[in-house]
């Protein structure tokens, strides 16, 4: 059984008289340990696609199967459980809470997740180690560089042991060298923790570092 199976996924938006098909009949299989990258022009449907996989947007038609369950058919409670247990999310902007330290920011999803808070601190410190920030445990976001904040966001996305990490242009506003550092961390997590990763990036050089590069164009996904 595959980790994630996407079947004939379509999402249309209607604004006034105009209808846009942002995701157009996409089928895709993601196995445990896969590392996919998706490149494509702005407006090609990338964010819409990962938002549906992450359960934060409902498709117009099609299925997103995880453990043989179509998450699009789940009620809100089951859907948020799914999001907590299965999925780690990383968005373009790190969005750390400024009044919390790095460690406290990482612990936040654990508080709402079903995982016990016991050992949470140890785990937060373990993940700060993985992303190379062992000496910043008690630093506030304002005391961290952009790249360091992004690393905290990676650790936060991983604290509930998700099967899949979804990252939507997580390095968009970083310099080239820092982007590369973040990419190395993704590769390490993928290899060592066997987390499957779907990474959206505008940077083709970074995308080439993943195991498989896909291109999104007018709502269609094609292998490059
Ligand atoms: N909430 C929405 N309402 C209407 N149209 C939307 C909405 N979200 C996205 N779209 C449209 O869907 C298309 C794909 O957008 P998006 O998924 O954000 O692309 P990308 O992430 O590749 O830049 C665009 O034409 C965008 O305008
Ligand atoms: Mg986008």
Short mmCIF file of C-alpha atoms and ligand atoms in Angstrom, two decimals:
data_model
loop_
_atom_site.label_atom_id
_atom_site.label_comp_id
_atom_site.label_asym_id
_atom_site.label_seq_id
_atom_site.Cartn_x
_atom_site.Cartn_y
_atom_site.Cartn_z
CA UNK A 1 0.00 0.00 0.00
CA UNK A 2 1.31 3.42 -0.88
CA UNK A 3 1.71 6.11 1.73
CA UNK A 4 -0.30 8.61 -0.28
CA UNK A 5 -2.37 8.08 -3.40
CA UNK A 6 -3.90 11.01 -5.22
CA UNK A 7 -6.59 10.11 -7.74
CA UNK A 8 -7.96 12.42 -10.42
CA UNK A 9 -7.76 15.49 -8.23
CA UNK A 10 -9.42 18.62 -9.57
CA UNK A 11 -10.04 22.00 -7.95
CA UNK A 12 -11.88 24.84 -9.65
CA UNK A 13 -12.48 28.30 -8.24
CA UNK A 14 -15.35 30.43 -9.44
CA UNK A 15 -15.15 34.16 -8.94
CA UNK A 16 -18.05 36.05 -10.52
CA UNK A 17 -18.53 34.64 -14.02
CA UNK A 18 -14.99 33.30 -14.31
CA UNK A 19 -14.00 29.78 -13.38
CA UNK A 20 -10.33 28.78 -12.94
CA UNK A 21 -9.22 25.17 -12.82
CA UNK A 22 -6.24 25.48 -10.47
CA UNK A 23 -5.68 21.71 -10.20
CA UNK A 24 -6.62 19.74 -13.28
CA UNK A 25 -7.13 15.98 -12.95
CA UNK A 26 -3.88 15.12 -11.16
CA UNK A 27 -3.05 11.56 -10.15
CA UNK A 28 0.11 10.83 -8.15
CA UNK A 29 1.50 8.13 -5.88
CA UNK A 30 3.88 8.98 -3.04
CA UNK A 31 5.76 6.17 -1.29
CA UNK A 32 7.43 6.23 2.10
CA UNK A 33 10.81 7.90 1.80
CA UNK A 34 10.03 9.74 -1.44
CA UNK A 35 11.38 13.25 -1.88
CA UNK A 36 9.48 15.08 -4.62
CA UNK A 37 9.97 18.63 -5.68
CA UNK A 38 7.44 20.64 -7.65
CA UNK A 39 8.48 23.62 -9.75
CA UNK A 40 6.27 25.82 -11.90
CA UNK A 41 5.23 29.37 -12.66
CA UNK A 42 3.30 31.48 -10.22
CA UNK A 43 -0.41 30.72 -10.59
CA UNK A 44 0.14 27.20 -11.94
CA UNK A 45 -1.70 25.60 -9.00
CA UNK A 46 1.09 24.47 -6.68
CA UNK A 47 -0.22 25.94 -3.45
CA UNK A 48 -3.77 24.79 -4.22
CA UNK A 49 -2.47 21.26 -4.80
CA UNK A 50 -0.52 20.94 -1.52
CA UNK A 51 -3.30 22.65 0.44
CA UNK A 52 -5.65 19.86 -0.63
CA UNK A 53 -3.12 17.16 0.28
CA UNK A 54 -2.69 18.86 3.65
CA UNK A 55 -6.43 18.80 4.25
CA UNK A 56 -6.83 22.57 4.45
CA UNK A 57 -8.77 22.85 1.19
CA UNK A 58 -11.46 20.58 -0.27
CA UNK A 59 -11.15 19.49 -3.91
CA UNK A 60 -13.94 19.87 -6.45
CA UNK A 61 -13.50 16.19 -7.30
CA UNK A 62 -11.04 13.36 -6.83
CA UNK A 63 -9.50 11.57 -3.85
CA UNK A 64 -6.53 11.88 -1.52
CA UNK A 65 -5.99 8.44 -0.02
CA UNK A 66 -3.89 7.97 3.10
CA UNK A 67 -3.93 4.50 4.63
CA UNK A 68 -6.80 3.79 2.26
CA UNK A 69 -8.91 6.60 3.71
CA UNK A 70 -10.03 9.46 1.49
CA UNK A 71 -9.19 12.48 3.63
CA UNK A 72 -11.48 14.67 1.53
CA UNK A 73 -14.44 12.79 2.99
CA UNK A 74 -13.42 13.14 6.65
CA UNK A 75 -15.36 15.30 9.09
CA UNK A 76 -13.56 18.24 10.72
CA UNK A 77 -12.48 16.36 13.86
CA UNK A 78 -10.97 13.46 11.97
CA UNK A 79 -9.40 15.85 9.50
CA UNK A 80 -7.58 17.83 12.19
CA UNK A 81 -6.42 14.55 13.74
CA UNK A 82 -5.07 13.58 10.33
CA UNK A 83 -3.29 16.90 10.02
CA UNK A 84 -1.73 16.51 13.46
CA UNK A 85 -0.54 12.95 13.07
CA UNK A 86 0.31 12.52 9.41
CA UNK A 87 1.32 15.88 8.04
CA UNK A 88 3.96 18.47 8.80
CA UNK A 89 3.46 21.83 7.14
CA UNK A 90 5.93 24.53 6.27
CA UNK A 91 4.86 27.70 4.57
CA UNK A 92 6.79 30.42 2.84
CA UNK A 93 7.09 32.60 5.89
CA UNK A 94 8.32 31.00 9.08
CA UNK A 95 5.52 32.57 11.20
CA UNK A 96 7.07 31.85 14.56
CA UNK A 97 5.35 33.41 17.53
CA UNK A 98 7.59 36.30 18.64
CA UNK A 99 6.89 35.97 22.36
CA UNK A 100 7.94 32.32 22.50
CA UNK A 101 11.49 30.91 22.43
CA UNK A 102 12.67 28.53 19.70
CA UNK A 103 11.95 25.55 21.96
CA UNK A 104 8.49 26.83 22.92
CA UNK A 105 7.59 27.49 19.27
CA UNK A 106 8.48 23.89 18.43
CA UNK A 107 6.45 22.52 21.32
CA UNK A 108 3.31 24.34 20.18
CA UNK A 109 1.96 21.70 17.73
CA UNK A 110 2.65 19.01 20.33
CA UNK A 111 0.33 20.77 22.73
CA UNK A 112 -2.57 20.47 20.31
CA UNK A 113 -1.56 17.11 18.85
CA UNK A 114 -2.54 13.77 20.28
CA UNK A 115 1.07 12.96 21.20
CA UNK A 116 1.70 13.27 24.88
CA UNK A 117 3.49 16.35 26.04
CA UNK A 118 5.74 14.14 28.17
CA UNK A 119 9.20 14.00 26.61
CA UNK A 120 8.13 16.95 24.48
CA UNK A 121 11.00 19.11 25.71
CA UNK A 122 13.58 16.42 24.98
CA UNK A 123 12.14 16.00 21.53
CA UNK A 124 12.14 19.73 20.84
CA UNK A 125 15.81 19.83 21.79
CA UNK A 126 16.53 16.73 19.65
CA UNK A 127 14.97 18.42 16.62
CA UNK A 128 16.78 21.69 17.28
CA UNK A 129 19.94 19.57 17.22
CA UNK A 130 18.97 18.01 13.90
CA UNK A 131 18.50 21.43 12.31
CA UNK A 132 21.80 22.63 13.83
CA UNK A 133 20.39 25.03 16.43
CA UNK A 134 21.31 23.29 19.69
CA UNK A 135 22.72 26.55 21.02
CA UNK A 136 19.55 28.56 20.24
CA UNK A 137 17.04 26.60 22.32
CA UNK A 138 16.10 29.62 24.43
CA UNK A 139 16.49 32.31 21.78
CA UNK A 140 13.52 34.37 20.65
CA UNK A 141 12.74 34.69 16.91
CA UNK A 142 14.00 38.30 16.89
CA UNK A 143 17.39 36.97 18.02
CA UNK A 144 17.58 34.55 15.05
CA UNK A 145 18.50 35.10 11.40
CA UNK A 146 15.97 34.37 8.63
CA UNK A 147 17.61 31.03 7.91
CA UNK A 148 17.66 30.10 11.59
CA UNK A 149 13.96 30.97 11.93
CA UNK A 150 13.27 28.72 8.97
CA UNK A 151 15.10 25.88 10.69
CA UNK A 152 12.96 26.32 13.77
CA UNK A 153 9.91 26.05 11.48
CA UNK A 154 11.27 22.77 10.08
CA UNK A 155 11.72 21.38 13.59
CA UNK A 156 8.18 22.52 14.44
CA UNK A 157 6.76 20.78 11.36
CA UNK A 158 8.42 17.53 12.42
CA UNK A 159 7.68 17.40 16.14
CA UNK A 160 4.60 15.15 15.79
CA UNK A 161 6.53 12.60 13.68
CA UNK A 162 4.56 13.17 10.48
CA UNK A 163 4.79 10.69 7.59
CA UNK A 164 4.83 13.55 5.10
CA UNK A 165 6.36 17.01 5.16
CA UNK A 166 4.70 19.55 2.86
CA UNK A 167 6.81 22.63 2.23
CA UNK A 168 5.43 25.46 0.09
CA UNK A 169 8.32 27.66 -1.07
CA UNK A 170 9.96 27.49 2.36
CA UNK A 171 13.14 29.20 1.20
CA UNK A 172 11.62 31.82 -1.08
CA UNK A 173 13.05 34.89 0.61
CA UNK A 174 16.43 33.48 1.65
CA UNK A 175 19.83 33.98 0.03
CA UNK A 176 21.22 31.20 -2.13
CA UNK A 177 23.63 29.79 0.39
CA UNK A 178 21.05 29.65 3.16
CA UNK A 179 18.56 28.01 0.76
CA UNK A 180 21.13 25.32 0.12
CA UNK A 181 21.64 24.79 3.88
CA UNK A 182 17.89 24.35 4.35
CA UNK A 183 17.81 21.90 1.44
CA UNK A 184 20.58 19.88 3.09
CA UNK A 185 18.44 19.66 6.22
CA UNK A 186 15.47 18.37 4.17
CA UNK A 187 17.73 15.75 2.59
CA UNK A 188 18.98 14.68 6.01
CA UNK A 189 15.46 14.37 7.42
CA UNK A 190 14.38 12.41 4.37
CA UNK A 191 17.32 10.01 4.64
CA UNK A 192 17.60 9.60 8.39
CA UNK A 193 13.99 9.92 9.55
CA UNK A 194 12.42 8.50 6.37
CA UNK A 195 9.96 11.39 6.23
CA UNK A 196 8.46 11.72 2.74
CA UNK A 197 8.80 15.27 1.45
CA UNK A 198 6.87 17.27 -1.11
CA UNK A 199 8.74 20.51 -1.68
CA UNK A 200 7.51 23.39 -3.79
CA UNK A 201 10.26 25.68 -4.96
CA UNK A 202 10.88 28.25 -7.69
CA UNK A 203 14.54 27.24 -7.65
CA UNK A 204 15.29 24.52 -10.20
CA UNK A 205 18.79 23.95 -8.82
CA UNK A 206 17.31 23.11 -5.42
CA UNK A 207 14.62 20.94 -7.01
CA UNK A 208 17.32 18.90 -8.70
CA UNK A 209 18.63 17.93 -5.26
CA UNK A 210 15.40 16.03 -4.53
CA UNK A 211 14.81 12.47 -5.71
CA UNK A 212 12.18 13.37 -8.29
CA UNK A 213 11.36 16.71 -9.90
CA UNK A 214 7.87 17.47 -11.19
CA UNK A 215 6.63 20.52 -13.03
CA UNK A 216 3.23 22.08 -12.52
CA UNK A 217 1.77 23.87 -15.52
CA UNK A 218 -1.80 25.14 -15.82
CA UNK A 219 -2.98 22.74 -13.11
CA UNK A 220 -1.29 19.70 -14.65
CA UNK A 221 1.64 17.86 -13.09
CA UNK A 222 4.27 16.37 -15.35
CA UNK A 223 7.56 14.59 -14.68
CA UNK A 224 10.64 16.51 -15.75
N1 LIG B 1 -9.18 31.10 -3.05
C1 LIG B 1 -9.11 31.29 -4.37
N2 LIG B 1 -10.13 31.84 -5.06
C2 LIG B 1 -10.07 32.02 -6.39
N3 LIG B 1 -9.01 31.67 -7.15
C3 LIG B 1 -7.95 31.13 -6.53
C4 LIG B 1 -7.94 30.90 -5.11
N4 LIG B 1 -6.76 30.34 -4.78
C5 LIG B 1 -6.07 30.21 -5.93
N5 LIG B 1 -6.77 30.67 -6.98
C6 LIG B 1 -6.34 30.67 -8.40
O1 LIG B 1 -5.88 29.37 -8.73
C7 LIG B 1 -4.73 29.44 -9.56
C8 LIG B 1 -3.59 28.69 -8.89
O2 LIG B 1 -3.16 29.40 -7.74
P1 LIG B 1 -2.04 28.84 -6.74
O3 LIG B 1 -2.39 27.45 -6.38
O4 LIG B 1 -1.86 29.81 -5.65
O5 LIG B 1 -0.74 28.83 -7.69
P2 LIG B 1 0.81 28.82 -7.33
O6 LIG B 1 0.95 28.38 -5.93
O7 LIG B 1 1.40 27.85 -8.32
O8 LIG B 1 1.31 30.20 -7.54
C9 LIG B 1 -4.46 30.92 -9.80
O9 LIG B 1 -5.05 31.26 -11.02
C10 LIG B 1 -5.15 31.59 -8.63
O10 LIG B 1 -5.55 32.87 -8.99
MG1 LIG B 2 1.96 29.29 -4.29
#
